[in-house]
mmCIF file of C-alpha atoms and ligand atoms in Angstrom:
data_model
loop_
_atom_site.group_PDB
_atom_site.id
_atom_site.type_symbol
_atom_site.label_atom_id
_atom_site.label_comp_id
_atom_site.label_asym_id
_atom_site.label_seq_id
_atom_site.Cartn_x
_atom_site.Cartn_y
_atom_site.Cartn_z
ATOM 1 C CA MET M 1035 234.436 258.194 247.643
ATOM 2 C CA GLN M 1036 231.346 258.210 245.979
ATOM 3 C CA LYS M 1037 229.752 261.386 246.508
ATOM 4 C CA GLY M 1038 227.198 261.979 243.516
ATOM 5 C CA LYS M 1039 224.083 259.180 243.110
ATOM 6 C CA PHE M 1040 224.085 256.627 240.577
ATOM 7 C CA ILE M 1041 220.235 256.156 239.256
ATOM 8 C CA THR M 1042 219.759 253.802 236.417
ATOM 9 C CA ILE M 1043 216.589 253.411 234.493
ATOM 10 C CA ASP M 1044 215.011 249.989 232.995
ATOM 11 C CA GLY M 1045 212.378 248.078 231.335
ATOM 12 C CA VAL M 1046 211.145 246.396 228.393
ATOM 13 C CA GLU M 1047 211.526 248.215 224.700
ATOM 14 C CA GLY M 1048 208.724 251.026 224.894
ATOM 15 C CA ALA M 1049 208.262 251.392 228.601
ATOM 16 C CA GLY M 1050 209.190 254.817 228.065
ATOM 17 C CA LYS M 1051 212.849 255.099 229.388
ATOM 18 C CA SER M 1052 213.913 257.854 226.793
ATOM 19 C CA THR M 1053 210.580 259.739 227.491
ATOM 20 C CA GLN M 1054 211.141 259.727 231.437
ATOM 21 C CA ILE M 1055 214.562 260.331 230.932
ATOM 22 C CA ASP M 1056 213.994 263.820 229.593
ATOM 23 C CA PHE M 1057 211.845 264.741 232.701
ATOM 24 C CA ILE M 1058 214.268 263.166 235.356
ATOM 25 C CA CYS M 1059 217.535 265.522 233.458
ATOM 26 C CA ASN M 1060 214.718 268.091 234.002
ATOM 27 C CA TYR M 1061 213.878 267.630 237.498
ATOM 28 C CA LEU M 1062 217.191 267.200 238.399
ATOM 29 C CA ASP M 1063 218.439 270.180 236.932
ATOM 30 C CA SER M 1064 215.586 272.075 238.474
ATOM 31 C CA LYS M 1065 217.091 270.893 242.099
ATOM 32 C CA GLY M 1066 220.680 272.062 241.240
ATOM 33 C CA ILE M 1067 221.970 269.216 240.408
ATOM 34 C CA ASN M 1068 224.405 268.177 237.832
ATOM 35 C CA VAL M 1069 223.223 264.864 236.318
ATOM 36 C CA ILE M 1070 225.380 262.890 233.451
ATOM 37 C CA LEU M 1071 223.145 261.032 230.974
ATOM 38 C CA THR M 1072 224.539 257.690 229.870
ATOM 39 C CA ARG M 1073 223.347 254.446 228.259
ATOM 40 C CA GLU M 1074 224.240 250.900 227.906
ATOM 41 C CA PRO M 1075 225.425 248.922 225.921
ATOM 42 C CA GLY M 1076 227.557 251.880 225.264
ATOM 43 C CA GLY M 1077 228.450 255.180 227.243
ATOM 44 C CA THR M 1078 232.151 255.462 226.332
ATOM 45 C CA GLU M 1079 233.593 255.622 222.837
ATOM 46 C CA LEU M 1080 234.635 252.171 223.133
ATOM 47 C CA GLY M 1081 231.511 250.890 225.047
ATOM 48 C CA GLU M 1082 229.521 252.448 221.309
ATOM 49 C CA LYS M 1083 231.706 250.297 219.388
ATOM 50 C CA ILE M 1084 230.564 247.337 221.513
ATOM 51 C CA ARG M 1085 227.180 248.726 221.044
ATOM 52 C CA ASP M 1086 227.241 248.627 217.223
ATOM 53 C CA ILE M 1087 228.682 244.873 217.519
ATOM 54 C CA LEU M 1088 225.896 243.665 219.776
ATOM 55 C CA LEU M 1089 222.821 245.393 218.134
ATOM 56 C CA SER M 1090 223.552 245.438 214.397
ATOM 57 C CA THR M 1091 221.472 243.104 212.601
ATOM 58 C CA ASP M 1092 224.928 243.130 210.644
ATOM 59 C CA THR M 1093 225.826 240.288 213.112
ATOM 60 C CA LYS M 1094 224.466 237.134 211.811
ATOM 61 C CA SER M 1095 225.068 235.094 214.683
ATOM 62 C CA MET M 1096 226.177 235.503 218.493
ATOM 63 C CA HIS M 1097 226.804 233.116 221.316
ATOM 64 C CA ALA M 1098 224.821 233.998 224.315
ATOM 65 C CA ASP M 1099 227.636 233.850 226.642
ATOM 66 C CA THR M 1100 229.432 236.070 224.092
ATOM 67 C CA GLU M 1101 226.534 238.455 224.189
ATOM 68 C CA LEU M 1102 226.932 238.566 228.176
ATOM 69 C CA LEU M 1103 230.372 239.243 228.131
ATOM 70 C CA LEU M 1104 230.296 241.744 225.354
ATOM 71 C CA MET M 1105 227.862 243.367 227.680
ATOM 72 C CA PHE M 1106 229.759 243.396 230.789
ATOM 73 C CA ALA M 1107 233.223 244.302 228.744
ATOM 74 C CA ALA M 1108 231.270 247.643 227.376
ATOM 75 C CA ARG M 1109 230.279 247.708 231.160
ATOM 76 C CA ASN M 1110 233.563 247.630 232.980
ATOM 77 C CA GLU M 1111 234.710 250.156 230.834
ATOM 78 C CA HIS M 1112 231.842 252.524 231.489
ATOM 79 C CA ILE M 1113 231.976 252.066 235.048
ATOM 80 C CA ASN M 1114 235.714 252.710 235.498
ATOM 81 C CA THR M 1115 236.143 255.693 232.998
ATOM 82 C CA LYS M 1116 232.909 257.322 233.185
ATOM 83 C CA ILE M 1117 230.411 256.495 235.805
ATOM 84 C CA VAL M 1118 232.810 256.190 238.698
ATOM 85 C CA PRO M 1119 235.008 259.579 237.921
ATOM 86 C CA ALA M 1120 231.717 261.343 237.355
ATOM 87 C CA LEU M 1121 230.273 260.337 240.828
ATOM 88 C CA GLU M 1122 233.446 261.025 242.208
ATOM 89 C CA ASN M 1123 233.684 264.701 240.972
ATOM 90 C CA GLY M 1124 230.085 265.105 242.950
ATOM 91 C CA ASP M 1125 227.962 264.654 239.627
ATOM 92 C CA TRP M 1126 224.810 262.264 239.799
ATOM 93 C CA VAL M 1127 224.898 259.698 236.919
ATOM 94 C CA LEU M 1128 221.439 258.579 234.954
ATOM 95 C CA SER M 1129 222.212 255.487 233.006
ATOM 96 C CA ASP M 1130 219.368 254.207 230.370
ATOM 97 C CA ARG M 1131 219.597 250.474 231.059
ATOM 98 C CA PHE M 1132 222.504 248.813 233.584
ATOM 99 C CA THR M 1133 223.135 245.415 235.197
ATOM 100 C CA ASP M 1134 219.324 244.504 235.701
ATOM 101 C CA SER M 1135 219.162 244.154 231.669
ATOM 102 C CA SER M 1136 221.671 241.213 232.003
ATOM 103 C CA TYR M 1137 219.900 239.620 234.264
ATOM 104 C CA ALA M 1138 216.517 240.151 232.363
ATOM 105 C CA TYR M 1139 218.003 239.424 228.885
ATOM 106 C CA GLN M 1140 220.562 237.597 229.046
ATOM 107 C CA GLY M 1141 219.856 235.756 232.167
ATOM 108 C CA ALA M 1142 215.494 235.364 231.857
ATOM 109 C CA GLY M 1143 215.263 235.769 227.909
ATOM 110 C CA ARG M 1144 218.403 233.466 226.784
ATOM 111 C CA GLY M 1145 218.128 231.444 229.772
ATOM 112 C CA LEU M 1146 221.746 232.061 230.825
ATOM 113 C CA ASP M 1147 222.410 230.547 234.399
ATOM 114 C CA ILE M 1148 221.786 233.450 237.021
ATOM 115 C CA GLU M 1149 224.663 232.463 239.092
ATOM 116 C CA ARG M 1150 227.322 233.065 236.023
ATOM 117 C CA ILE M 1151 225.969 236.594 235.722
ATOM 118 C CA ALA M 1152 226.195 237.205 239.485
ATOM 119 C CA GLN M 1153 229.662 236.046 239.477
ATOM 120 C CA LEU M 1154 230.658 238.438 236.162
ATOM 121 C CA GLU M 1155 228.886 241.309 238.193
ATOM 122 C CA LYS M 1156 231.105 240.349 241.125
ATOM 123 C CA TRP M 1157 234.009 240.264 239.024
ATOM 124 C CA VAL M 1158 233.233 243.748 237.239
ATOM 125 C CA LEU M 1159 231.262 245.676 239.841
ATOM 126 C CA GLN M 1160 232.592 244.349 242.985
ATOM 127 C CA ASP M 1161 230.218 245.900 245.570
ATOM 128 C CA PHE M 1162 229.427 248.835 243.417
ATOM 129 C CA THR M 1163 225.596 249.074 242.673
ATOM 130 C CA PRO M 1164 223.198 251.960 241.708
ATOM 131 C CA ASP M 1165 221.535 253.837 244.893
ATOM 132 C CA MET M 1166 218.190 253.466 242.885
ATOM 133 C CA THR M 1167 216.927 251.531 239.966
ATOM 134 C CA LEU M 1168 213.709 252.640 238.150
ATOM 135 C CA LEU M 1169 211.760 249.921 236.638
ATOM 136 C CA LEU M 1170 209.030 251.077 234.165
ATOM 137 C CA ASP M 1171 207.018 248.120 233.972
ATOM 138 C CA VAL M 1172 204.547 247.719 230.874
ATOM 139 C CA PRO M 1173 203.003 244.697 229.514
ATOM 140 C CA VAL M 1174 205.446 243.508 226.460
ATOM 141 C CA GLU M 1175 202.369 243.907 223.388
ATOM 142 C CA LEU M 1176 201.791 247.352 224.997
ATOM 143 C CA GLY M 1177 205.436 248.508 224.862
ATOM 144 C CA MET M 1178 205.666 247.111 221.293
ATOM 145 C CA SER M 1179 202.879 248.626 220.147
ATOM 146 C CA ARG M 1180 204.520 252.245 221.360
ATOM 147 C CA VAL M 1181 207.451 251.665 219.210
ATOM 148 C CA GLU M 1182 205.898 249.784 216.184
ATOM 149 C CA SER M 1183 206.039 253.051 213.729
ATOM 150 C CA ARG M 1184 210.093 253.116 214.399
ATOM 151 C CA GLY M 1185 210.669 250.470 211.580
ATOM 152 C CA LYS M 1186 214.018 248.802 211.043
ATOM 153 C CA LYS M 1187 214.641 246.602 214.474
ATOM 154 C CA ASP M 1188 218.075 245.632 216.154
ATOM 155 C CA ARG M 1189 219.240 242.587 216.272
ATOM 156 C CA ILE M 1190 217.976 242.018 220.006
ATOM 157 C CA GLU M 1191 214.290 243.409 218.925
ATOM 158 C CA LEU M 1192 214.058 240.603 216.298
ATOM 159 C CA GLU M 1193 213.392 238.156 219.430
ATOM 160 C CA ASN M 1194 209.864 236.672 219.890
ATOM 161 C CA ILE M 1195 207.333 237.883 222.107
ATOM 162 C CA GLU M 1196 208.343 234.506 224.604
ATOM 163 C CA PHE M 1197 211.845 235.777 224.812
ATOM 164 C CA PHE M 1198 210.299 239.342 225.993
ATOM 165 C CA ASN M 1199 207.728 237.930 228.349
ATOM 166 C CA ARG M 1200 210.344 236.140 229.991
ATOM 167 C CA VAL M 1201 212.835 239.268 229.805
ATOM 168 C CA ARG M 1202 209.643 241.019 231.698
ATOM 169 C CA ASP M 1203 209.024 238.583 234.320
ATOM 170 C CA GLY M 1204 212.715 238.903 234.757
ATOM 171 C CA TYR M 1205 212.698 242.457 235.266
ATOM 172 C CA ILE M 1206 209.622 241.778 238.100
ATOM 173 C CA SER M 1207 211.542 238.872 240.343
ATOM 174 C CA ARG M 1208 214.781 241.292 240.348
ATOM 175 C CA SER M 1209 212.580 243.798 241.436
ATOM 176 C CA ARG M 1210 211.028 241.472 244.402
ATOM 177 C CA LYS M 1211 214.325 240.345 245.228
ATOM 178 C CA PHE M 1212 215.750 244.057 245.720
ATOM 179 C CA PRO M 1213 212.438 246.060 246.858
ATOM 180 C CA ASN M 1214 214.933 248.854 248.160
ATOM 181 C CA ARG M 1215 216.959 249.601 245.344
ATOM 182 C CA ILE M 1216 214.547 248.692 242.402
ATOM 183 C CA LYS M 1217 211.673 250.582 241.888
ATOM 184 C CA LEU M 1218 208.619 249.392 240.130
ATOM 185 C CA ILE M 1219 206.692 251.997 237.991
ATOM 186 C CA ASP M 1220 203.625 251.158 236.483
ATOM 187 C CA SER M 1221 204.187 252.185 233.043
ATOM 188 C CA ALA M 1222 201.253 250.837 231.466
ATOM 189 C CA LYS M 1223 199.211 254.328 231.595
ATOM 190 C CA ASN M 1224 199.728 257.684 230.471
ATOM 191 C CA ILE M 1225 203.226 259.510 229.973
ATOM 192 C CA GLU M 1226 201.655 262.087 232.902
ATOM 193 C CA HIS M 1227 200.867 258.818 235.156
ATOM 194 C CA THR M 1228 204.113 257.263 235.208
ATOM 195 C CA THR M 1229 205.879 260.589 235.807
ATOM 196 C CA GLU M 1230 204.064 261.113 238.670
ATOM 197 C CA GLN M 1231 205.589 258.009 240.232
ATOM 198 C CA ILE M 1232 208.968 258.777 239.257
ATOM 199 C CA LYS M 1233 208.834 262.301 240.728
ATOM 200 C CA ALA M 1234 207.693 260.634 244.156
ATOM 201 C CA VAL M 1235 210.273 258.182 243.998
ATOM 202 C CA LEU M 1236 212.637 260.710 243.352
ATOM 203 C CA ASP M 1237 212.031 263.173 245.775
ATOM 204 C CA SER M 1238 212.414 259.936 248.626
ATOM 205 C CA LEU M 1239 216.304 259.661 247.587
HETATM 206 N N1 Z5A I 2102 220.482 244.862 226.238
HETATM 207 C C1 Z5A I 2102 220.771 243.221 226.961
HETATM 208 O O1 Z5A I 2102 220.063 242.612 226.457
HETATM 209 N N2 Z5A I 2102 221.568 243.179 227.989
HETATM 210 C C2 Z5A I 2102 222.166 244.327 228.666
HETATM 211 O O2 Z5A I 2102 222.612 244.125 229.913
HETATM 212 C C3 Z5A I 2102 222.033 245.583 228.310
HETATM 213 C C4 Z5A I 2102 220.830 245.872 227.095
HETATM 214 C C5 Z5A I 2102 222.567 246.762 229.281
HETATM 215 C C6 Z5A I 2102 219.228 248.153 224.150
HETATM 216 O O3 Z5A I 2102 218.193 249.030 223.364
HETATM 217 C C7 Z5A I 2102 218.885 247.019 223.835
HETATM 218 O O4 Z5A I 2102 220.204 245.971 224.516
HETATM 219 C C8 Z5A I 2102 217.990 246.448 224.669
HETATM 220 C C9 Z5A I 2102 218.407 245.706 225.662
HETATM 221 C C10 Z5A I 2102 219.737 245.057 225.449
HETATM 222 N N3 Z5A I 2102 217.132 245.821 223.614
HETATM 223 N N4 Z5A I 2102 215.721 245.694 223.277
HETATM 224 N N5 Z5A I 2102 215.219 245.003 222.819
HETATM 225 P P1 Z5A I 2102 217.958 250.484 223.837
HETATM 226 O O5 Z5A I 2102 217.675 250.506 225.211
HETATM 227 O O6 Z5A I 2102 218.598 251.476 223.489
HETATM 228 O O7 Z5A I 2102 216.334 250.454 223.151
HETATM 229 P P2 Z5A I 2102 215.262 250.037 223.883
HETATM 230 O O8 Z5A I 2102 214.863 249.442 225.050
HETATM 231 O O9 Z5A I 2102 214.717 249.226 222.638
HETATM 232 O O10 Z5A I 2102 214.154 251.061 223.963
HETATM 233 P P3 Z5A I 2102 213.085 252.079 223.160
HETATM 234 O O11 Z5A I 2102 212.372 250.890 222.451
HETATM 235 O O12 Z5A I 2102 213.704 253.283 222.816
HETATM 236 O O13 Z5A I 2102 212.197 251.810 224.646
HETATM 237 P P4 Z5A I 2102 212.009 253.202 225.533
HETATM 238 O O14 Z5A I 2102 212.878 254.435 225.718
HETATM 239 O O15 Z5A I 2102 211.654 252.968 227.035
HETATM 240 O O16 Z5A I 2102 210.602 253.838 225.136
HETATM 241 P P5 Z5A I 2102 210.364 255.536 224.845
HETATM 242 O O17 Z5A I 2102 211.324 255.676 223.546
HETATM 243 O O18 Z5A I 2102 210.503 256.259 225.789
HETATM 244 O O19 Z5A I 2102 208.811 255.250 224.009
HETATM 245 C C11 Z5A I 2102 208.394 254.488 223.179
HETATM 246 C C12 Z5A I 2102 207.449 255.341 222.788
HETATM 247 O O20 Z5A I 2102 206.019 255.358 223.393
HETATM 248 C C13 Z5A I 2102 207.440 256.546 222.338
HETATM 249 O O21 Z5A I 2102 207.047 257.302 221.317
HETATM 250 C C14 Z5A I 2102 206.606 257.466 223.378
HETATM 251 O O22 Z5A I 2102 206.048 258.655 223.090
HETATM 252 C C15 Z5A I 2102 205.360 256.628 223.920
HETATM 253 N N6 Z5A I 2102 205.228 256.297 225.521
HETATM 254 C C16 Z5A I 2102 206.296 256.389 226.101
HETATM 255 N N7 Z5A I 2102 205.483 256.200 227.655
HETATM 256 C C17 Z5A I 2102 204.638 256.404 227.039
HETATM 257 C C18 Z5A I 2102 203.048 255.923 228.043
HETATM 258 N N8 Z5A I 2102 203.426 255.881 229.725
HETATM 259 N N9 Z5A I 2102 201.878 255.754 227.229
HETATM 260 C C19 Z5A I 2102 202.091 256.523 226.145
HETATM 261 N N10 Z5A I 2102 202.723 256.339 225.543
HETATM 262 C C20 Z5A I 2102 204.238 256.467 225.885
#
């Protein structure tokens, strides 16, 4: 039986996920909550190997279905060997990205049938779902400009702006579909403005 809470944070690149994760971990810690930070794709030894395959620019081509299946293969390992055991232990788990990314990137971005993604979700997750998802929303160009100085892009970051605009739209439509779980956070202003909204939402949890 689940005892801890499962929080996921999602959004397009440069939305500020990594920045806000630091705040969330410190804030929960200040409340005496033990939080385990993890990420997708990845989070386990096997999942991190799958992440390398998915994001490396050495992977010259990948069918969109293969990309989706690898995301869910890593997720299956992640849920069963890390997330659920931690929750059962009473810890809270914070995941940098989760299934909403698959709907946004592989569904809206790559154009894969949402129903097929839903079938995989049902197969791998059954009825397991985050208690809360923080969706950091930022216009794509602004997000890209924030990470510009990083230099080398990974395989997915090499996609064009139209792809990322579809991804952003996909996230927004997910937040409308699941308004109780997915909290849409305006992350286009300064870091403090984003943090304040997250703090209010965490307090409600
Ligand atoms: N992916 C997928 O396709 N399908 C799936 O199912 C899953 C994932 C699970 C993983 O990348 C890739 O996998 C991702 C989706 C795909 N591909 N893409 N694109 P990732 O999650 O590891 O990396 P990322 O999304 O590209 O993260 P990021 O670029 O690091 O973004 P971020 O973490 O949201 O940004 P940040 O590092 O916190 O902030 C970036 C900079 O902006 C930094 O200098 C901050 O100081 C600054 N910043 C942050 N917030 C603000 C505000 N509010 N104002 C001003 N400046 C700010």
